[in-house]
Short mmCIF file of C-alpha atoms in Angstrom, two decimals:
data_model
loop_
_atom_site.label_atom_id
_atom_site.label_comp_id
_atom_site.label_asym_id
_atom_site.label_seq_id
_atom_site.Cartn_x
_atom_site.Cartn_y
_atom_site.Cartn_z
CA MET A 1 6.22 21.08 -15.51
CA SER A 2 4.52 23.69 -17.95
CA GLY A 3 5.87 27.07 -18.19
CA LEU A 4 3.52 29.91 -18.67
CA ALA A 5 1.27 29.68 -21.28
CA ASP A 6 0.46 33.02 -23.48
CA ILE A 7 -2.78 33.83 -21.62
CA GLU A 8 -2.64 34.93 -17.97
CA TYR A 9 -5.83 35.62 -15.93
CA THR A 10 -5.66 38.32 -13.24
CA ALA A 11 -9.33 37.92 -12.17
CA VAL A 12 -8.99 35.98 -8.91
CA ARG A 13 -12.19 36.16 -7.20
CA GLU A 14 -11.55 34.36 -4.03
CA LEU A 15 -8.31 32.30 -2.00
CA ARG A 16 -10.07 29.87 0.03
CA GLY A 17 -7.90 27.26 1.99
CA PRO A 18 -5.59 25.57 -0.81
CA LEU A 19 -8.23 26.71 -3.57
CA VAL A 20 -8.05 29.59 -5.79
CA VAL A 21 -11.16 30.89 -7.46
CA VAL A 22 -10.50 32.28 -10.92
CA GLU A 23 -13.15 34.19 -13.45
CA GLY A 24 -13.40 35.49 -16.52
CA VAL A 25 -11.70 32.34 -18.23
CA SER A 26 -12.76 30.38 -21.40
CA GLY A 27 -11.37 27.01 -23.13
CA VAL A 28 -10.17 25.80 -19.49
CA GLY A 29 -10.70 22.13 -18.77
CA TRP A 30 -10.78 20.00 -15.50
CA ASP A 31 -7.61 18.13 -14.38
CA GLU A 32 -5.61 21.04 -16.74
CA PHE A 33 -2.07 22.06 -15.52
CA ALA A 34 -1.86 25.65 -14.14
CA THR A 35 0.74 28.06 -13.18
CA ILE A 36 0.55 30.54 -10.74
CA LEU A 37 2.89 34.07 -10.74
CA LEU A 38 3.06 36.17 -7.67
CA ASP A 39 4.12 39.79 -7.62
CA SER A 40 7.22 38.71 -5.84
CA GLY A 41 8.41 36.46 -9.02
CA GLU A 42 7.07 33.14 -6.96
CA ARG A 43 6.08 30.90 -9.27
CA ARG A 44 3.60 27.95 -8.23
CA HIS A 45 1.45 25.13 -9.34
CA GLY A 46 -1.85 24.14 -9.44
CA LEU A 47 -4.49 21.69 -10.92
CA VAL A 48 -8.05 22.36 -12.10
CA LEU A 49 -10.58 20.87 -9.76
CA GLU A 50 -13.62 22.24 -11.26
CA VAL A 51 -15.12 24.50 -14.29
CA ASP A 52 -18.54 26.01 -14.06
CA ARG A 53 -18.95 28.37 -17.36
CA ASP A 54 -16.59 30.95 -16.65
CA LEU A 55 -14.95 30.66 -13.31
CA ALA A 56 -12.46 28.07 -12.74
CA VAL A 57 -11.18 26.21 -9.46
CA VAL A 58 -7.78 25.68 -9.07
CA GLN A 59 -6.05 23.60 -6.18
CA VAL A 60 -2.65 24.97 -5.55
CA LEU A 61 -0.09 22.70 -5.11
CA GLU A 62 2.13 24.70 -2.74
CA ASP A 63 -0.85 25.75 -0.94
CA THR A 64 -2.04 29.95 -1.03
CA ALA A 65 -0.04 31.19 2.04
CA GLY A 66 1.15 34.45 1.20
CA MET A 67 -1.05 35.15 -1.52
CA ASP A 68 -3.47 37.95 -2.88
CA ARG A 69 -6.19 38.33 -5.01
CA THR A 70 -4.56 41.51 -6.57
CA GLY A 71 -1.33 40.31 -7.20
CA THR A 72 -1.86 36.91 -8.61
CA ARG A 73 -1.88 35.78 -12.09
CA VAL A 74 -2.94 32.39 -13.60
CA ALA A 75 -2.13 30.82 -16.44
CA PHE A 76 -3.53 27.35 -18.25
CA SER A 77 -1.29 25.20 -19.93
CA GLY A 78 -4.16 23.06 -22.12
CA THR A 79 -3.15 19.59 -20.60
CA PRO A 80 -3.12 17.53 -17.52
CA LEU A 81 -0.21 17.46 -15.77
CA ARG A 82 2.35 15.67 -17.14
CA ILE A 83 5.69 14.39 -15.69
CA PRO A 84 9.05 12.89 -17.35
CA VAL A 85 9.01 9.13 -16.96
CA GLY A 86 11.79 6.53 -17.34
CA THR A 87 14.69 4.84 -15.52
CA GLY A 88 15.80 8.38 -14.27
CA TRP A 89 13.54 8.16 -11.06
CA LEU A 90 15.26 5.07 -9.63
CA GLY A 91 17.62 6.14 -7.06
CA ARG A 92 16.08 9.31 -6.51
CA VAL A 93 14.82 10.78 -3.20
CA CYS A 94 11.91 13.24 -4.09
CA ASN A 95 9.37 15.36 -2.25
CA GLY A 96 5.68 14.68 -2.98
CA ARG A 97 5.54 16.66 -5.69
CA GLY A 98 8.24 14.89 -7.56
CA GLU A 99 10.89 17.71 -7.00
CA PRO A 100 14.54 16.29 -5.69
CA ALA A 101 14.83 16.11 -2.19
CA ASP A 102 18.29 14.41 -2.03
CA GLY A 103 20.40 17.85 -3.75
CA GLY A 104 20.44 16.41 -7.15
CA PRO A 105 19.35 17.51 -10.26
CA PRO A 106 15.64 17.49 -11.65
CA VAL A 107 14.67 14.22 -12.69
CA LEU A 108 14.77 13.48 -16.37
CA GLY A 109 13.15 11.32 -18.40
CA GLY A 110 12.78 10.34 -22.23
CA SER A 111 8.96 10.54 -22.18
CA TYR A 112 6.12 12.62 -20.59
CA ALA A 113 3.53 10.74 -19.02
CA ALA A 114 -0.18 12.11 -17.71
CA VAL A 115 -0.31 11.98 -13.57
CA GLY A 116 -3.98 11.10 -13.68
CA GLY A 117 -3.44 7.83 -15.32
CA ALA A 118 -6.02 5.29 -15.82
CA PRO A 119 -7.19 2.16 -14.33
CA ILE A 120 -6.02 -0.69 -16.67
CA ASN A 121 -8.84 -2.02 -19.01
CA PRO A 122 -10.21 -5.26 -17.85
CA VAL A 123 -10.06 -6.69 -21.29
CA ARG A 124 -6.30 -6.56 -21.28
CA ARG A 125 -5.53 -7.38 -17.86
CA GLU A 126 -3.48 -10.67 -17.29
CA PRO A 127 -4.32 -12.39 -13.94
CA PRO A 128 -1.57 -12.82 -11.71
CA ASN A 129 -0.01 -15.54 -11.14
CA GLU A 130 3.66 -15.08 -9.87
CA PRO A 131 4.45 -14.28 -6.14
CA VAL A 132 6.51 -11.33 -4.84
CA LEU A 133 8.35 -12.73 -1.94
CA THR A 134 8.60 -9.75 1.06
CA GLY A 135 10.98 -11.90 3.28
CA VAL A 136 8.58 -11.85 5.99
CA GLY A 137 7.74 -15.54 6.89
CA ALA A 138 3.97 -14.76 7.84
CA VAL A 139 3.19 -12.43 4.95
CA ASP A 140 5.00 -15.03 2.80
CA VAL A 141 3.42 -17.96 3.68
CA LEU A 142 -0.10 -17.10 4.78
CA THR A 143 -1.03 -14.33 3.00
CA THR A 144 1.44 -14.33 -0.21
CA LEU A 145 1.79 -11.37 -2.30
CA VAL A 146 1.04 -11.61 -6.01
CA ARG A 147 2.39 -9.99 -8.94
CA GLY A 148 -0.10 -7.27 -10.05
CA GLN A 149 -2.43 -7.80 -6.93
CA LYS A 150 -3.64 -5.21 -4.23
CA LEU A 151 -2.95 -5.99 -0.60
CA PRO A 152 -3.46 -3.39 1.76
CA VAL A 153 -1.89 -3.64 5.40
CA PHE A 154 -4.46 -2.56 8.13
CA SER A 155 -3.01 -1.22 11.38
CA ALA A 156 -3.84 1.21 14.06
CA ALA A 157 -1.79 3.76 15.85
CA GLY A 158 0.86 2.68 17.73
CA LEU A 159 1.45 -0.15 15.81
CA PRO A 160 5.05 -0.56 13.67
CA HIS A 161 3.42 -0.82 10.57
CA LEU A 162 6.16 1.94 8.76
CA GLU A 163 8.55 -0.55 9.92
CA LEU A 164 7.18 -3.08 8.47
CA ALA A 165 6.22 -1.40 5.11
CA VAL A 166 10.14 -0.29 4.95
CA GLN A 167 11.26 -4.03 5.66
CA ILE A 168 8.89 -5.13 2.46
CA ALA A 169 10.50 -2.65 0.59
CA ALA A 170 13.62 -3.23 1.52
CA GLN A 171 13.67 -6.81 1.26
CA ALA A 172 10.89 -7.64 -1.57
CA THR A 173 12.34 -9.71 -4.50
CA CYS A 174 10.81 -11.04 -7.87
CA GLY A 175 12.71 -14.38 -8.22
CA GLY A 176 15.73 -13.19 -9.27
CA GLU A 177 14.08 -10.72 -12.23
CA ALA A 178 13.99 -7.15 -12.92
CA PHE A 179 12.44 -5.30 -9.76
CA ALA A 180 11.97 -1.98 -8.49
CA VAL A 181 10.03 -0.57 -5.54
CA VAL A 182 8.54 2.61 -5.59
CA PHE A 183 7.71 4.20 -2.04
CA ALA A 184 5.39 6.98 -1.43
CA GLY A 185 4.89 8.21 2.05
CA MET A 186 2.20 10.89 2.63
CA GLY A 187 1.71 12.80 6.20
CA LEU A 188 5.04 11.55 7.75
CA THR A 189 6.54 13.18 10.71
CA HIS A 190 10.25 14.20 9.84
CA ALA A 191 11.43 11.41 12.33
CA ASP A 192 9.63 8.99 9.98
CA ALA A 193 10.75 10.36 6.99
CA GLY A 194 14.36 9.95 8.09
CA PHE A 195 13.65 6.09 9.13
CA VAL A 196 12.08 5.34 6.01
CA ARG A 197 15.19 7.10 3.87
CA ASP A 198 17.94 5.15 6.39
CA GLY A 199 16.06 2.01 5.99
CA LEU A 200 15.65 2.34 2.13
CA ALA A 201 19.03 3.56 1.38
CA ALA A 202 20.55 -0.06 0.06
CA ARG A 203 17.83 -0.32 -2.32
CA SER A 204 18.45 3.25 -3.37
CA ALA A 205 21.95 3.01 -3.96
CA ALA A 206 21.50 0.26 -5.81
CA ARG A 207 19.10 2.25 -8.31
CA GLU A 208 15.53 -0.18 -7.40
CA LEU A 209 14.06 2.44 -5.44
CA VAL A 210 12.08 5.21 -5.93
CA LEU A 211 11.04 7.52 -2.86
CA LEU A 212 8.57 10.08 -2.59
CA VAL A 213 8.15 11.56 0.67
CA ASN A 214 5.33 14.34 1.55
CA THR A 215 5.97 15.30 5.20
CA ALA A 216 2.96 16.35 7.74
CA ASP A 217 3.78 19.88 7.55
CA ASP A 218 3.84 19.83 3.75
CA PRO A 219 1.03 21.13 1.73
CA VAL A 220 -2.27 18.89 1.95
CA ILE A 221 -2.86 19.23 -1.46
CA GLU A 222 0.53 17.62 -2.33
CA ARG A 223 -0.88 14.59 -0.58
CA LEU A 224 -3.21 13.93 -2.98
CA LEU A 225 -0.59 14.15 -5.83
CA THR A 226 1.81 11.74 -4.01
CA PRO A 227 0.45 8.74 -4.70
CA ARG A 228 -0.49 9.56 -8.46
CA LEU A 229 3.02 10.50 -9.02
CA ALA A 230 4.07 6.95 -7.31
CA LEU A 231 2.16 5.26 -9.76
CA THR A 232 2.75 7.04 -12.61
CA VAL A 233 6.33 6.50 -12.59
CA ALA A 234 5.69 2.84 -11.66
CA GLU A 235 3.38 2.04 -15.02
CA HIS A 236 6.17 3.46 -16.88
CA LEU A 237 9.06 1.37 -15.42
CA ALA A 238 6.81 -1.77 -15.49
CA PHE A 239 4.68 -1.55 -18.59
CA THR A 240 7.37 0.31 -20.68
CA GLU A 241 10.84 -0.55 -19.06
CA GLY A 242 9.76 -4.62 -17.83
CA ARG A 243 10.45 -4.40 -14.74
CA HIS A 244 8.17 -5.99 -12.09
CA VAL A 245 7.28 -3.08 -9.62
CA LEU A 246 6.01 -3.11 -5.88
CA VAL A 247 4.42 0.46 -5.15
CA VAL A 248 4.32 0.73 -1.22
CA MET A 249 1.85 3.71 -0.22
CA THR A 250 1.68 4.74 3.41
CA ASP A 251 -0.23 6.46 4.99
CA MET A 252 -3.46 6.28 2.93
CA THR A 253 -5.45 7.00 5.79
CA ALA A 254 -3.70 10.84 5.73
CA TYR A 255 -4.25 10.70 2.09
CA ALA A 256 -8.21 10.58 2.82
CA GLU A 257 -8.18 13.15 5.26
CA ALA A 258 -6.48 15.63 2.87
CA LEU A 259 -9.19 14.46 0.60
CA ARG A 260 -11.89 15.61 3.08
CA GLU A 261 -10.26 18.84 3.95
CA VAL A 262 -10.24 19.87 0.11
CA SER A 263 -14.00 18.61 -0.01
CA ALA A 264 -14.44 21.03 2.61
CA ALA A 265 -12.65 23.61 1.19
CA ARG A 266 -14.98 23.38 -2.26
CA GLY A 267 -17.99 22.98 0.08
CA GLU A 268 -19.43 19.54 -0.89
CA ILE A 269 -21.86 18.15 0.74
CA PRO A 270 -19.90 15.46 2.85
CA ALA A 271 -21.02 12.00 2.98
CA ARG A 272 -20.03 9.24 5.68
CA ARG A 273 -18.02 10.82 8.72
CA ALA A 274 -17.69 13.77 6.44
CA TYR A 275 -15.83 11.91 3.80
CA PRO A 276 -16.57 13.47 0.21
CA GLY A 277 -19.03 10.65 -1.37
CA TYR A 278 -16.94 9.89 -4.25
CA LEU A 279 -13.82 8.59 -1.72
CA TYR A 280 -14.77 4.95 -2.62
CA SER A 281 -14.00 6.02 -6.73
CA ASP A 282 -11.13 8.30 -5.94
CA LEU A 283 -9.29 5.11 -3.85
CA ALA A 284 -10.57 3.03 -6.35
CA SER A 285 -8.65 5.41 -9.30
CA LEU A 286 -5.50 4.74 -7.40
CA TYR A 287 -5.74 0.80 -6.31
CA GLU A 288 -7.03 -0.05 -9.60
CA ARG A 289 -3.96 0.94 -11.46
CA CYS A 290 -1.89 -1.91 -10.81
CA GLY A 291 -1.80 -5.29 -12.26
CA ARG A 292 -0.38 -7.00 -15.59
CA ILE A 293 -1.27 -6.20 -19.15
CA ARG A 294 -1.52 -8.88 -21.81
CA GLY A 295 1.51 -8.58 -24.14
CA ARG A 296 3.36 -6.35 -22.24
CA PRO A 297 6.11 -7.19 -19.62
CA GLY A 298 6.22 -6.29 -15.96
CA SER A 299 3.71 -6.09 -13.28
CA VAL A 300 2.66 -3.33 -11.25
CA THR A 301 1.79 -4.54 -7.58
CA VAL A 302 0.18 -2.15 -4.68
CA LEU A 303 0.35 -2.31 -1.15
CA PRO A 304 -1.24 0.30 0.84
CA VAL A 305 -0.44 0.96 4.63
CA LEU A 306 -3.32 2.51 6.20
CA THR A 307 -4.27 3.31 10.00
CA MET A 308 -7.45 2.41 11.51
CA PRO A 309 -9.11 5.30 13.80
CA ALA A 310 -9.55 4.10 16.99
CA GLY A 311 -8.74 0.25 15.58
CA ASP A 312 -12.28 0.47 13.66
CA ILE A 313 -12.13 -1.59 11.13
CA THR A 314 -15.23 -0.28 9.60
CA HIS A 315 -14.00 3.10 9.28
CA PRO A 316 -15.00 4.43 5.75
CA VAL A 317 -11.22 4.27 4.74
CA PRO A 318 -10.38 0.62 5.61
CA ASP A 319 -14.16 -0.52 5.03
CA LEU A 320 -13.93 1.00 1.10
CA THR A 321 -10.31 -0.44 0.87
CA GLY A 322 -11.21 -3.86 1.62
CA TYR A 323 -14.10 -3.53 -1.28
CA ILE A 324 -11.65 -2.91 -3.69
CA THR A 325 -8.78 -4.92 -2.74
CA GLU A 326 -8.03 -8.47 -2.97
CA GLY A 327 -7.52 -9.30 0.86
CA GLN A 328 -5.77 -7.28 3.73
CA ILE A 329 -2.91 -7.93 5.95
CA VAL A 330 -4.05 -6.88 9.75
CA LEU A 331 -1.67 -5.95 12.38
CA SER A 332 -3.05 -6.61 16.14
CA ALA A 333 -2.65 -4.84 19.21
CA GLU A 334 -2.61 -7.55 21.00
CA VAL A 335 0.12 -9.29 19.41
CA HIS A 336 1.91 -6.38 19.58
CA ALA A 337 1.73 -5.92 23.42
CA ALA A 338 2.81 -9.33 23.83
CA GLY A 339 6.31 -8.00 22.31
CA THR A 340 5.81 -9.88 19.05
CA TYR A 341 7.00 -8.33 15.78
CA PRO A 342 5.44 -8.58 13.00
CA PRO A 343 2.39 -8.21 15.09
CA PHE A 344 0.53 -9.94 12.61
CA ASP A 345 -3.06 -11.52 13.07
CA PRO A 346 -3.25 -14.53 11.07
CA LEU A 347 -7.12 -15.31 11.00
CA ALA A 348 -8.12 -11.52 10.18
CA SER A 349 -5.82 -11.40 7.12
CA LEU A 350 -6.17 -12.78 4.18
CA SER A 351 -4.80 -12.88 0.48
CA ARG A 352 -7.85 -13.89 -2.13
CA LEU A 353 -4.77 -14.52 -4.90
CA MET A 354 -2.73 -16.58 -2.76
CA ARG A 355 -3.57 -19.99 -4.90
CA LYS A 356 -2.80 -18.26 -8.18
CA GLY A 357 0.54 -17.57 -7.13
CA THR A 358 1.91 -20.41 -4.92
CA GLY A 359 2.43 -24.06 -5.08
CA ALA A 360 4.46 -26.35 -7.50
CA GLY A 361 6.63 -24.39 -9.94
CA ARG A 362 5.80 -21.14 -8.00
CA THR A 363 6.75 -21.17 -4.42
CA ARG A 364 6.55 -24.91 -3.36
CA ALA A 365 4.41 -27.89 -3.45
CA ASP A 366 3.46 -28.12 -0.15
CA HIS A 367 3.13 -24.44 0.28
CA PRO A 368 -0.98 -24.07 -0.30
CA ALA A 369 -1.67 -26.97 2.17
CA VAL A 370 0.73 -26.09 4.63
CA ALA A 371 -0.82 -22.65 4.53
CA ALA A 372 -4.44 -23.81 5.04
CA GLN A 373 -3.33 -26.56 7.91
CA LEU A 374 -1.75 -23.92 9.89
CA ILE A 375 -4.42 -21.18 9.70
CA ALA A 376 -7.27 -24.04 10.47
CA ALA A 377 -5.35 -25.03 13.56
CA LEU A 378 -4.64 -21.47 14.73
CA ALA A 379 -8.50 -20.94 14.33
CA ARG A 380 -8.91 -24.23 16.62
CA SER A 381 -6.23 -23.00 19.05
CA ARG A 382 -7.68 -19.27 19.15
CA GLN A 383 -11.43 -21.52 20.37
CA VAL A 384 -9.29 -24.04 22.76
CA ARG A 385 -7.99 -20.91 24.47
CA GLU A 386 -11.46 -19.38 25.19
CA LEU A 387 -12.49 -22.85 26.50
CA ALA A 388 -9.60 -22.62 28.49
CA ASP A 389 -10.55 -19.47 30.09
CA LEU A 390 -14.10 -20.70 31.07
CA ILE A 391 -13.08 -24.34 32.30
CA GLY A 392 -9.36 -24.20 33.47
CA ARG A 393 -6.80 -25.72 31.48
CA SER A 394 -6.78 -28.98 33.93
CA ALA A 395 -9.96 -29.73 32.15
CA LEU A 396 -8.58 -29.84 28.65
CA SER A 397 -7.93 -32.81 26.68
CA PRO A 398 -4.68 -34.08 25.46
CA THR A 399 -5.62 -32.85 21.85
CA ASP A 400 -6.66 -29.48 23.22
CA LEU A 401 -3.46 -28.74 25.12
CA ARG A 402 -1.46 -29.26 21.93
CA HIS A 403 -3.48 -27.04 20.23
CA LEU A 404 -2.42 -24.42 23.01
CA ASP A 405 1.06 -25.41 22.25
CA LEU A 406 0.61 -24.87 19.00
CA ASP A 407 -0.23 -21.68 19.60
CA ASP A 408 2.83 -20.75 21.37
CA ALA A 409 4.96 -21.97 18.91
CA PHE A 410 3.40 -20.24 16.24
CA ARG A 411 4.31 -16.82 17.83
CA SER A 412 7.78 -17.99 18.90
CA ARG A 413 9.26 -20.07 16.38
CA PHE A 414 7.18 -18.83 13.37
CA LEU A 415 5.92 -15.31 13.48
CA THR A 416 8.61 -13.75 15.48
CA GLN A 417 11.28 -12.11 13.62
CA GLY A 418 13.90 -9.08 13.30
CA THR A 419 13.33 -5.58 11.35
CA ASP A 420 15.88 -6.37 9.58
CA GLU A 421 15.67 -10.42 8.78
CA ASN A 422 15.21 -11.11 5.78
CA ARG A 423 14.06 -14.65 5.75
CA SER A 424 13.80 -17.10 2.63
CA LEU A 425 10.49 -18.87 1.94
CA GLU A 426 11.89 -21.96 2.65
CA GLU A 427 13.35 -21.11 6.13
CA SER A 428 9.62 -19.92 6.56
CA LEU A 429 7.99 -22.95 5.17
CA ASP A 430 10.25 -25.63 7.20
CA ARG A 431 9.56 -23.22 10.70
CA ALA A 432 5.39 -23.51 9.44
CA TRP A 433 6.04 -27.24 9.79
CA GLU A 434 7.81 -27.17 13.09
CA VAL A 435 4.39 -25.24 14.25
CA LEU A 436 2.44 -27.78 12.74
CA LEU A 437 4.02 -30.74 13.99
CA THR A 438 3.49 -29.68 17.48
CA LEU A 439 0.11 -31.74 16.64
CA PRO A 440 -0.42 -35.35 16.26
CA ARG A 441 -0.59 -36.22 12.54
CA SER A 442 -4.55 -37.16 13.06
CA GLN A 443 -5.15 -33.52 13.45
CA LEU A 444 -3.38 -32.63 10.34
CA GLY A 445 -5.92 -33.81 7.92
CA MET A 446 -6.01 -30.96 5.48
CA ILE A 447 -2.02 -31.94 4.40
CA PRO A 448 -2.21 -34.82 1.68
CA ALA A 449 -0.59 -38.12 3.08
CA ASP A 450 2.73 -38.14 1.09
CA LEU A 451 3.77 -34.72 2.32
CA LEU A 452 2.63 -35.78 6.30
CA ASP A 453 5.02 -38.85 5.31
CA THR A 454 7.54 -36.84 4.31
CA HIS A 455 7.87 -34.31 7.15
CA ALA A 456 5.78 -35.86 9.98
CA PRO A 457 7.69 -38.53 12.28
CA PRO A 458 6.03 -41.57 13.07
CA GLN A 459 5.82 -41.28 16.71
CA ASN A 460 3.81 -37.91 15.72
CA GLU A 461 0.50 -39.90 16.81
CA GLU A 462 -2.64 -39.03 19.19
CA PRO A 463 -1.48 -38.59 22.79
CA THR A 464 -2.77 -40.83 25.00
#
């Protein structure tokens, strides 16, 4: 980070929450990096949020605790916040500001990049068309993650979304190609931060991981910086170093809460549920930094994780995230209550780019048909279960009973998986076939006949 510039401003008009209002400034621009020097000699850092004539509003990354108006000097660097980028980040554990938290030296790089970043120019975007395999069967088969995609995980308090995020970060691969994971944790408890570090220790030791951890007692402003740091590091690893990079960001609801808190401190007019009116564009400025660039190696794939307050999918954070991203993985409290991990809701989950990254030459020739048929069969099973609650199981037809058996087989044979179990795509698809063959062949109309001839035994016919 930049050192003190030649001009220092001492006219601090106000300290308000995480903000410092400085007057008498000139030539200061929005998003400019600032260094703040206290009488004690302590140095803090900030970013310019707003400039109005000779007033500058600076958000302090370390918060304003212990500061006073008379003993504070502020210097502006003349440039936005920039960080070193390169492979030096791999294997490192840092706080939400990018400072080492593993006892090592500061991260160095051959070049610097602006943290603000920018979405990829749509004209230069390469359509996603290769899978990122997570080792989680339900995700790989039913909501396949594609390189360059943004696919959020919608969860709720009490569900194991952090366990799932760590499992995916620990297991994900790109078919043997150069790969890295950037994990950005925001608002984590110290116990959760320890869990993340332990769960990703092997990947970190292999120098395939960058871990940025912002804990709940860290300054709220840091929470706004953490995902931007993660994406800046990921972009260089992808588009300059040629790696395929998966960026896992959890919890985006904590990020949005921090944005709301800063907005309130700035005195902005609140919008829906007191979030700032620019929440949509702010989230988009993060999510749209993923993708593939024509003529450049590598890709950036984003997996944001967010908790829906009270499980409300219409809450502004999941609602706006759903507009920006290409599908969602939804975790279910009902499935979790039944003791199943991961508590994946197949009928509420969707990957809109899945067909771009599956099929012959990418995953397996039968993958798209098997996934579509399994979703259709589960939808029918849910209808049958609701019907059974009305008229009783004894009044159901033999085929309806087979659909109930399929629902049970789906949870026990396909969905249930250990938190450290890395399941191959081959095994996951074979398990999907086992579940589908609970039904008679006449109920598998979405699967081509040649695939049925290969996988369905002759005795799998309509029961009498």
